[in-house]
mmCIF file with all atom_site columns, C-alpha atoms in Angstrom:
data_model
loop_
_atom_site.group_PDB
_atom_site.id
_atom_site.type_symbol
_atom_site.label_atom_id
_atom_site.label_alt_id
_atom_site.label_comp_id
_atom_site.label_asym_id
_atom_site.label_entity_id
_atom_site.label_seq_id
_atom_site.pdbx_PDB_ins_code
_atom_site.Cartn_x
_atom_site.Cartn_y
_atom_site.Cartn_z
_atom_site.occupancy
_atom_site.B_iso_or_equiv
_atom_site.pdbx_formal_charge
_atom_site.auth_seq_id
_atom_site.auth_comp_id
_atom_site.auth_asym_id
_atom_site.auth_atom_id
_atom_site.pdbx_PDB_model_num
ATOM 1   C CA . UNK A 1 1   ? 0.000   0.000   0.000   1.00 49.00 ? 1   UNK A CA 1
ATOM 2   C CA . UNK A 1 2   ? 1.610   3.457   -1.182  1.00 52.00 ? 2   UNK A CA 1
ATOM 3   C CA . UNK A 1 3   ? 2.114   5.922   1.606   1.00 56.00 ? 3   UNK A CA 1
ATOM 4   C CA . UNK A 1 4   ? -0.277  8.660   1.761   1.00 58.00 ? 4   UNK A CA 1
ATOM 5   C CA . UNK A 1 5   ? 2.696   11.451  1.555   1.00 64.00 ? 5   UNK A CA 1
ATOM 6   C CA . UNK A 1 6   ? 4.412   9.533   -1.322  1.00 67.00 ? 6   UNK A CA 1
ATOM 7   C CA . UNK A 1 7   ? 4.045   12.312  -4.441  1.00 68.00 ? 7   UNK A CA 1
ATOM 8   C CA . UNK A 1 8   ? 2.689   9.894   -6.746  1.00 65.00 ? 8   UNK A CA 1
ATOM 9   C CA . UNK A 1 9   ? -0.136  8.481   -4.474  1.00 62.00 ? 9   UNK A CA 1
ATOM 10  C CA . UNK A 1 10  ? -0.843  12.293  -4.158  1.00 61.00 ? 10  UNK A CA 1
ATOM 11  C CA . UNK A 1 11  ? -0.948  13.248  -7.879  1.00 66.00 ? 11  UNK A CA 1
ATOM 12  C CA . UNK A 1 12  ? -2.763  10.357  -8.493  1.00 61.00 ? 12  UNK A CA 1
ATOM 13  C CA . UNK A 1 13  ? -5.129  11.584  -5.686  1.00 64.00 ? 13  UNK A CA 1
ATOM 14  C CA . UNK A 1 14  ? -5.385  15.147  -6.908  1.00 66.00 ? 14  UNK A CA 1
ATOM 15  C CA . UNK A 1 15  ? -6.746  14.193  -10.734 1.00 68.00 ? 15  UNK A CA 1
ATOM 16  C CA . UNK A 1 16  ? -9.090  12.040  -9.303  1.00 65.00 ? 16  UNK A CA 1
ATOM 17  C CA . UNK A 1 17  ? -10.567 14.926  -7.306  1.00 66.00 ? 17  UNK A CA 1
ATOM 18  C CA . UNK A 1 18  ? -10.463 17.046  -10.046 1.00 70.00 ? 18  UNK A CA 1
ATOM 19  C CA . UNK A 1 19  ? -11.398 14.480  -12.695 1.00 67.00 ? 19  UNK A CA 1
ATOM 20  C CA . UNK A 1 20  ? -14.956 14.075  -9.829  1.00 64.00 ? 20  UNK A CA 1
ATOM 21  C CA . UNK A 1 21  ? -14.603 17.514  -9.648  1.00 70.00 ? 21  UNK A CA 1
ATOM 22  C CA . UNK A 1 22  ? -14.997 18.128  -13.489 1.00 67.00 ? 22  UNK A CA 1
ATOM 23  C CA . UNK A 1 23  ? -17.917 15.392  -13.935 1.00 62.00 ? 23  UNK A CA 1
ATOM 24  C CA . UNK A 1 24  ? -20.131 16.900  -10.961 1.00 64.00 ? 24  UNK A CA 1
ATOM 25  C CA . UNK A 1 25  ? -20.069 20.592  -12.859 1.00 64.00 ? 25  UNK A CA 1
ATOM 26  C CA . UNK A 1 26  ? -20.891 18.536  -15.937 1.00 65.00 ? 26  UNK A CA 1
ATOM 27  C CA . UNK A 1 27  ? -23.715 16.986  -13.927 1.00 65.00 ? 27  UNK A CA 1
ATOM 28  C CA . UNK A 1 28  ? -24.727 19.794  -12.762 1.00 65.00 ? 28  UNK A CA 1
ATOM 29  C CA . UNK A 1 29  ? -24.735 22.274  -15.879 1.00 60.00 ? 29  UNK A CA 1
ATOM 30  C CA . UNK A 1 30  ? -25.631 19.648  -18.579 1.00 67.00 ? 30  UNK A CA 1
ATOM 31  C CA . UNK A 1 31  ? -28.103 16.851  -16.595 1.00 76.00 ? 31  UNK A CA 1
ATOM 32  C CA . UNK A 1 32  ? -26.462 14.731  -19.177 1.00 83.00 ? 32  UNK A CA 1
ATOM 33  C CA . UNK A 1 33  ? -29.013 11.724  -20.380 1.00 91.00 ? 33  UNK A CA 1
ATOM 34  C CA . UNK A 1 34  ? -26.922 8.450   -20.516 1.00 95.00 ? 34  UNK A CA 1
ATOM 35  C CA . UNK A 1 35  ? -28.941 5.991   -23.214 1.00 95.00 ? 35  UNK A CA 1
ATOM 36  C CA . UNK A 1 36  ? -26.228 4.345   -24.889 1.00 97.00 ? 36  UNK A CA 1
ATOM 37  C CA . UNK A 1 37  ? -23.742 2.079   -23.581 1.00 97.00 ? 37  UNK A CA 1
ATOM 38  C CA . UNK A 1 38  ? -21.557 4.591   -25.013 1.00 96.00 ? 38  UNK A CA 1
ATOM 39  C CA . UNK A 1 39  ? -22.588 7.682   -23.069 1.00 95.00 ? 39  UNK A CA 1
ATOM 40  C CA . UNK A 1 40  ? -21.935 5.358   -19.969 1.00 96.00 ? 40  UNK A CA 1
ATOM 41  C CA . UNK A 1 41  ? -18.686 5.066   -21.001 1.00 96.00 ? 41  UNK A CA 1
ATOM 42  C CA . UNK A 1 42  ? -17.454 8.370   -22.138 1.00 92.00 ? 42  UNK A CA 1
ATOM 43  C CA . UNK A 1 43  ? -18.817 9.203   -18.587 1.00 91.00 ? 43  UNK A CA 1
ATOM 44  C CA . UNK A 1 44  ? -16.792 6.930   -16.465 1.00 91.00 ? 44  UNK A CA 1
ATOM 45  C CA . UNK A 1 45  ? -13.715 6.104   -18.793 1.00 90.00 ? 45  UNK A CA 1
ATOM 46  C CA . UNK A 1 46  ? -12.100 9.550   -17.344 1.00 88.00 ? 46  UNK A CA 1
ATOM 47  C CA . UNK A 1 47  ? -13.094 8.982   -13.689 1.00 86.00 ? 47  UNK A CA 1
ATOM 48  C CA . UNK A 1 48  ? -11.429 5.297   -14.336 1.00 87.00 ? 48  UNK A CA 1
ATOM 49  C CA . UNK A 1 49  ? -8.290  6.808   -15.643 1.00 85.00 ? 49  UNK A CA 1
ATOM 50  C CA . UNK A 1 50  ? -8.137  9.110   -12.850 1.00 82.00 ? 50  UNK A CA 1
ATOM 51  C CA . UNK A 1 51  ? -8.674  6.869   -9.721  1.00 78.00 ? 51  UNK A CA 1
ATOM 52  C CA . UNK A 1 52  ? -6.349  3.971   -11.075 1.00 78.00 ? 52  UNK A CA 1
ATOM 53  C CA . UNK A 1 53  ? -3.378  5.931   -12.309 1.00 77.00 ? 53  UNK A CA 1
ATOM 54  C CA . UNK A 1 54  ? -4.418  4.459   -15.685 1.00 74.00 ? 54  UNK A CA 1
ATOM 55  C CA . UNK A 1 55  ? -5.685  1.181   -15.049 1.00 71.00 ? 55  UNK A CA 1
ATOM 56  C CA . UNK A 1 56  ? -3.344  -0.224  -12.046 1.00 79.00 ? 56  UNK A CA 1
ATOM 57  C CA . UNK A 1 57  ? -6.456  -1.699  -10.779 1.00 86.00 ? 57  UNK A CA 1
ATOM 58  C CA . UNK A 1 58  ? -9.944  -2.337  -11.303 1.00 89.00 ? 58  UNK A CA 1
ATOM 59  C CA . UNK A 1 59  ? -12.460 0.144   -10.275 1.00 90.00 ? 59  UNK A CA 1
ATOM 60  C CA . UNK A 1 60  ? -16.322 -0.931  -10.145 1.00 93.00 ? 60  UNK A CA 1
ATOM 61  C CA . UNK A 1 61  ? -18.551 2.668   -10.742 1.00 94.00 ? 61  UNK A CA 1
ATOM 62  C CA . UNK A 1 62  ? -22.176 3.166   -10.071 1.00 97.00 ? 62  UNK A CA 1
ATOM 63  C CA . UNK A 1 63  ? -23.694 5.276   -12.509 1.00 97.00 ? 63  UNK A CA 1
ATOM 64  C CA . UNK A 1 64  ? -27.224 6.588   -10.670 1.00 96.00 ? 64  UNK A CA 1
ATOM 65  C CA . UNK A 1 65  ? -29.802 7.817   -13.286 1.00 97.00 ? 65  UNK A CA 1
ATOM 66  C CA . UNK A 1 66  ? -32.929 9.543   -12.369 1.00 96.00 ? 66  UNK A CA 1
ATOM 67  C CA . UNK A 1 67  ? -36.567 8.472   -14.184 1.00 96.00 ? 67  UNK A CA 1
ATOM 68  C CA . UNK A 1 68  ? -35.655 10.080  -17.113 1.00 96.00 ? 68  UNK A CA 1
ATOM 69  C CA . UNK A 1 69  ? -32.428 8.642   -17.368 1.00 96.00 ? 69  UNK A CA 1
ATOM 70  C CA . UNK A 1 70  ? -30.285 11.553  -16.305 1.00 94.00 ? 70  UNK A CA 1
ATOM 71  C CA . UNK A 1 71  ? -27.575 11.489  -13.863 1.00 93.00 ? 71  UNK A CA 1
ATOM 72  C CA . UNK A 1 72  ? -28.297 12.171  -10.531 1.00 92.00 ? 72  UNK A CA 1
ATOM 73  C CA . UNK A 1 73  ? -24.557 13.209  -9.674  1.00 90.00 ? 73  UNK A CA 1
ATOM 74  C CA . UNK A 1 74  ? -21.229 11.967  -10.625 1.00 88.00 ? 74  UNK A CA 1
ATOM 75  C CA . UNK A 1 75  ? -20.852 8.405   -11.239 1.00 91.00 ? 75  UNK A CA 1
ATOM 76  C CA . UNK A 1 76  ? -20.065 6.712   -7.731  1.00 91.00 ? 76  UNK A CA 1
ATOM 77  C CA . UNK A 1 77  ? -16.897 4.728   -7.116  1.00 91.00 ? 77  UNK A CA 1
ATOM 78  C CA . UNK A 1 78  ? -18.265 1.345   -5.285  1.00 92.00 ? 78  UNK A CA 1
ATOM 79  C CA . UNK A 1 79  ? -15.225 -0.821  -4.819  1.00 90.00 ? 79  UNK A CA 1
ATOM 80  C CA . UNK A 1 80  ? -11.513 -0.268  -5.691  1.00 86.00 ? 80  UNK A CA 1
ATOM 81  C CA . UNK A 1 81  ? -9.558  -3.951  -6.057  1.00 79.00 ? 81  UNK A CA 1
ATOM 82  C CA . UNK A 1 82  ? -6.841  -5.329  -7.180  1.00 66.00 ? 82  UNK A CA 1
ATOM 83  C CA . UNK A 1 83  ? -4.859  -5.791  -10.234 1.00 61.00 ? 83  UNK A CA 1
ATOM 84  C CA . UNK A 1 84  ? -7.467  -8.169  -11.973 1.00 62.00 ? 84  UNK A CA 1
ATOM 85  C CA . UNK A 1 85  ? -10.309 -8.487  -9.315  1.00 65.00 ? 85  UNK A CA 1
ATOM 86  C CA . UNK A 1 86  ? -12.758 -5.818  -7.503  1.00 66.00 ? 86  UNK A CA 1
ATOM 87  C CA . UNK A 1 87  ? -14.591 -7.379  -4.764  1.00 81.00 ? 87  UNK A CA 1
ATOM 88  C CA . UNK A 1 88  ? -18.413 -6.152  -5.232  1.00 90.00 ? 88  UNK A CA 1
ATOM 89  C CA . UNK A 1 89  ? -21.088 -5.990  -2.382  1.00 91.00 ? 89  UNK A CA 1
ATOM 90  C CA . UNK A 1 90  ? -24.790 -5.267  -2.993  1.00 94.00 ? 90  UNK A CA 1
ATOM 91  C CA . UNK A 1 91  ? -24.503 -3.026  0.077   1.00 93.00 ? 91  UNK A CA 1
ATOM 92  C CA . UNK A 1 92  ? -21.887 -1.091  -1.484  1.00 92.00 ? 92  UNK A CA 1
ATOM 93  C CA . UNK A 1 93  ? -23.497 -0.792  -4.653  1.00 94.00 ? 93  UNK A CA 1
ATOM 94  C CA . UNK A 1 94  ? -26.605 0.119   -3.901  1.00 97.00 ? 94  UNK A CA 1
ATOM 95  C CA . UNK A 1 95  ? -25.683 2.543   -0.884  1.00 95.00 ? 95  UNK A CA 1
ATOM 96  C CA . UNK A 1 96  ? -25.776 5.705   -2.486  1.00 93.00 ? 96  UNK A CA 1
ATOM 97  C CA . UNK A 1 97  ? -28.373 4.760   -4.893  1.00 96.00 ? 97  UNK A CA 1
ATOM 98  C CA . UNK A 1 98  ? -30.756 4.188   -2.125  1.00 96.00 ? 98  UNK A CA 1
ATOM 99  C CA . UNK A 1 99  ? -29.373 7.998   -0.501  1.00 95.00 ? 99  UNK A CA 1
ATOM 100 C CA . UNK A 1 100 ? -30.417 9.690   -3.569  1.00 95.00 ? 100 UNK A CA 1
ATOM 101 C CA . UNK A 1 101 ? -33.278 8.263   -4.315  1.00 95.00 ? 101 UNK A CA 1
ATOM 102 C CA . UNK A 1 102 ? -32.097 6.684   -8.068  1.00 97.00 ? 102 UNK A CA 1
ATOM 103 C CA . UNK A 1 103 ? -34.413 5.585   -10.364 1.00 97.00 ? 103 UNK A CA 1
ATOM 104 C CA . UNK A 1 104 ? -32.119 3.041   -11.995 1.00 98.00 ? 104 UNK A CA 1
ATOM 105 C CA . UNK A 1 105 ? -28.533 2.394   -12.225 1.00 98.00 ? 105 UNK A CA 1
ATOM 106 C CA . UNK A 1 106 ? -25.605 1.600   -14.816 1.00 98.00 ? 106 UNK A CA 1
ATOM 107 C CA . UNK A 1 107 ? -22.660 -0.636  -13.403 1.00 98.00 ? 107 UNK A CA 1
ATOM 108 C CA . UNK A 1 108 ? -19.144 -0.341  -14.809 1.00 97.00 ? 108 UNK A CA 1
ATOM 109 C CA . UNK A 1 109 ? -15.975 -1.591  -13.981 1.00 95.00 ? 109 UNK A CA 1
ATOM 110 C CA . UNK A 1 110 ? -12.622 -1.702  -15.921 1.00 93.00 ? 110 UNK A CA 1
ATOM 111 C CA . UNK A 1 111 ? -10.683 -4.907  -16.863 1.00 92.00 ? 111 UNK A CA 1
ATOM 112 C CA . UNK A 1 112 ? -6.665  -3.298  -16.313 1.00 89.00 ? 112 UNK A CA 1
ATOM 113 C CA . UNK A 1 113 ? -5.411  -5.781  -19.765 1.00 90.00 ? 113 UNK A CA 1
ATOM 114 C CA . UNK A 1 114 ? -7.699  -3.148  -21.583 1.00 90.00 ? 114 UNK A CA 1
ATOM 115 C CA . UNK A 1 115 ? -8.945  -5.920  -22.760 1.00 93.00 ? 115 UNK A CA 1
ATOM 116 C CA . UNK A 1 116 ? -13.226 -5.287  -22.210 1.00 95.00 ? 116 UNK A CA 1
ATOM 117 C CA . UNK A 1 117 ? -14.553 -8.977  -22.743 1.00 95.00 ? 117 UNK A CA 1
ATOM 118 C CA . UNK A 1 118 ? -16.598 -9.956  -19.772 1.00 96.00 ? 118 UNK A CA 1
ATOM 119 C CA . UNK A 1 119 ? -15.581 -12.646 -17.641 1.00 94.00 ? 119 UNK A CA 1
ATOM 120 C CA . UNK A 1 120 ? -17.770 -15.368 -15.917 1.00 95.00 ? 120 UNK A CA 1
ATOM 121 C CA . UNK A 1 121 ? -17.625 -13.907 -12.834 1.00 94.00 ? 121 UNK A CA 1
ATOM 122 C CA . UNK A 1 122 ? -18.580 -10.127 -14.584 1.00 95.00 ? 122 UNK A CA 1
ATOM 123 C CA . UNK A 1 123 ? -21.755 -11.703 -15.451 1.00 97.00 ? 123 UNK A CA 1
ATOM 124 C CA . UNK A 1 124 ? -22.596 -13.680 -12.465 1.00 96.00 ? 124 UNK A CA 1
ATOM 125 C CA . UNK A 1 125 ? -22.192 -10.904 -10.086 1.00 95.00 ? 125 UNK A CA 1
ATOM 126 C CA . UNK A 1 126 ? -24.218 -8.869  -12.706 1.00 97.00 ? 126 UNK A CA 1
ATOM 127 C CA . UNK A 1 127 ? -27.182 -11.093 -12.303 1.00 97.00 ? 127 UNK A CA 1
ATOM 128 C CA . UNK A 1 128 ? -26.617 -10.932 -8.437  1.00 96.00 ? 128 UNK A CA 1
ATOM 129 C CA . UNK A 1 129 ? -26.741 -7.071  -8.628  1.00 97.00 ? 129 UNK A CA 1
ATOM 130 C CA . UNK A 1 130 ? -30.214 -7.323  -10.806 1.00 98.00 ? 130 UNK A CA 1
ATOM 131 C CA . UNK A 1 131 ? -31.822 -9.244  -8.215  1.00 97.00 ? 131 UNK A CA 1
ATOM 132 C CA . UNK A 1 132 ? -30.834 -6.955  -5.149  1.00 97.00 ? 132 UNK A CA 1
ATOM 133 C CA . UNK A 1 133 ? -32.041 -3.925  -7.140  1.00 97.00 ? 133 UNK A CA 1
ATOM 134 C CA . UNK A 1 134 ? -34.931 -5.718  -8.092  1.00 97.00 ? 134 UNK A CA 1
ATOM 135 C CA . UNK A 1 135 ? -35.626 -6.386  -4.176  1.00 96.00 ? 135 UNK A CA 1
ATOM 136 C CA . UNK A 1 136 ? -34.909 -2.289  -3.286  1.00 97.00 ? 136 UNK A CA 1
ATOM 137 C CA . UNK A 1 137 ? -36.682 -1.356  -6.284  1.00 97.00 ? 137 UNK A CA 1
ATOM 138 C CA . UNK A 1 138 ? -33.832 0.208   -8.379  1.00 98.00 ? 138 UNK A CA 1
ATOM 139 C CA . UNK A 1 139 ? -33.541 -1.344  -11.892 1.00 98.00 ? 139 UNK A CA 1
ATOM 140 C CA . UNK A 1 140 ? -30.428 -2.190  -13.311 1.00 98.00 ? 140 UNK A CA 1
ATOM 141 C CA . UNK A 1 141 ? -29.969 -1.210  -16.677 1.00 98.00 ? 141 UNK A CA 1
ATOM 142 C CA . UNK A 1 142 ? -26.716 -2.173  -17.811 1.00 98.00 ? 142 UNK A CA 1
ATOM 143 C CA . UNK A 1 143 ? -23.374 -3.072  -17.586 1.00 98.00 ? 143 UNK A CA 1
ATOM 144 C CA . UNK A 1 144 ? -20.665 -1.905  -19.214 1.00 98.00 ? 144 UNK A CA 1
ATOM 145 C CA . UNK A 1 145 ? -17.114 -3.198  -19.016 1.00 97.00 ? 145 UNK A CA 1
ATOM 146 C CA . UNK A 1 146 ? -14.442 -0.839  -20.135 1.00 95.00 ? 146 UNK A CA 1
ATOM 147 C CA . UNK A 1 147 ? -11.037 -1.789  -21.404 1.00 92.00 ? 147 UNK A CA 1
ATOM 148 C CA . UNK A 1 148 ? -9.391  0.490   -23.920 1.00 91.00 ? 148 UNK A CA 1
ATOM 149 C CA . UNK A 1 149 ? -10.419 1.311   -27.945 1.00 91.00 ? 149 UNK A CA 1
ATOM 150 C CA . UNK A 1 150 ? -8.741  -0.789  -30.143 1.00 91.00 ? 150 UNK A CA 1
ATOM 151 C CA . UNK A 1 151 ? -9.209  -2.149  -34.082 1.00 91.00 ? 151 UNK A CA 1
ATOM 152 C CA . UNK A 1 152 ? -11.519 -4.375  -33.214 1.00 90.00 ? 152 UNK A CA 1
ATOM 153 C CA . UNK A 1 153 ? -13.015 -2.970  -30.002 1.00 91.00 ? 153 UNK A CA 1
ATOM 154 C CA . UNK A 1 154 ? -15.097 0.594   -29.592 1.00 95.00 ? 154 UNK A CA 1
ATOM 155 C CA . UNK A 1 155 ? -13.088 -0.275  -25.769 1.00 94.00 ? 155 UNK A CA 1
ATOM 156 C CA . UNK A 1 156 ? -16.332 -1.227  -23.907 1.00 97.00 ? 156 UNK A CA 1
ATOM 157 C CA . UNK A 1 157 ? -18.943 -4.168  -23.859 1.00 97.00 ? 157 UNK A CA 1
ATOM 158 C CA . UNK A 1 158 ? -22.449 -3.563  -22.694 1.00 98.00 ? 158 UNK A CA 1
ATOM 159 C CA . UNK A 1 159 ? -23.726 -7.262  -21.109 1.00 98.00 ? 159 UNK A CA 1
ATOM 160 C CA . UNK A 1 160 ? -27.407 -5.840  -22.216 1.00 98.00 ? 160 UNK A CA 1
ATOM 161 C CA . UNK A 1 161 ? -26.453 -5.039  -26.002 1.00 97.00 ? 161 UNK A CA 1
ATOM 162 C CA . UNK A 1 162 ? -24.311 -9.022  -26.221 1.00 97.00 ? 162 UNK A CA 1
ATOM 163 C CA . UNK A 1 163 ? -27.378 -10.452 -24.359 1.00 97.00 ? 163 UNK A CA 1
ATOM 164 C CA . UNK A 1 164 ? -25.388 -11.762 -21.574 1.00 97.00 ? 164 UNK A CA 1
ATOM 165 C CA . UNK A 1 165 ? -27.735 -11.343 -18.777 1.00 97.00 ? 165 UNK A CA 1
ATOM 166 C CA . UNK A 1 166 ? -31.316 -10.684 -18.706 1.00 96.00 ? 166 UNK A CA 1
ATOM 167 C CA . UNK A 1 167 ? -32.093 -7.020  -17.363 1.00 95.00 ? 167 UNK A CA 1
ATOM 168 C CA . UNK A 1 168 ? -35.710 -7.436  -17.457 1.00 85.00 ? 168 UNK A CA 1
#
């Protein structure tokens, strides 16, 4: 664990706040609609960038949308893990969703190899997620796994748009 006076953790500390710091005025000014898979990841890709030094570890984000599918603030940082893993908890999840009264919510996380394909355990905790929405009454409407553009990849998979778990 990087000491908290160590310049680097500190930079990397800084352009996170101002990277949250940047999104919220956007929030605010703009009430941006997110209704692609794409706007969900233009959103978070930056906050991503920021809070992982550039993918050093995965970050799982909670995008909280009101009924008209506009965000309700800044997308919300659930978990921080490790290189290739991000431990996810319903509770954490769902915690500010529930403060702010969210309609619905997009889930995002990204996979450090840049590589986006979802993994078995992407999609199971996915469906886990559904169902605990489903039980506080906020929907789940996507999820969208970011890696980095490429040739073959726009650098994000949406599990709704490759019909890898049922949303519904």
């Amino acid at each position: 664990m990087p000491k908290k006076n160590n310049p680097e953790t500190l930079a990397l500390a800084m352009d996170y706040a101002a990277a949250i710091e940047a999104c919220a005025a956007y929030v605010q000014v703009s009430k941006p609609a997110i209704r692609t898979p794409e706007d969900a990841y233009r959103i978070v890709r930056p906050i991503i960038d920021a809070a992982t030094g550039g993918d050093r570890q995965e970050s799982f984000m909670v995008l909280l949308l009101n009924t008209k599918n506009r965000l309700v603030k800044p997308p919300v940082e659930a978990t921080r893990g490790l290189f290739d893993t991000s431990p996810v908890h319903p509770r954490e999840v769902f915690r500010e969703a529930v403060m702010h009264s969210a309609a619905s919510a997009i889930l995002a996380h990204n996979h450090p190899s840049s590589d986006p394909t979802p993994s078995k355990e992407d999609i199971d905790i996915t469906r886990r997620l559904i169902e605990a929405g489903k039980i506080l009454g906020i929907r789940v409407l996507d999820h969208v796994v970011c890696g980095r553009p490429s040739d073959t990849s726009p650098g994000y998979v949406s599990l709704r748009e490759k019909g890898l778990v049922s949303f519904d």
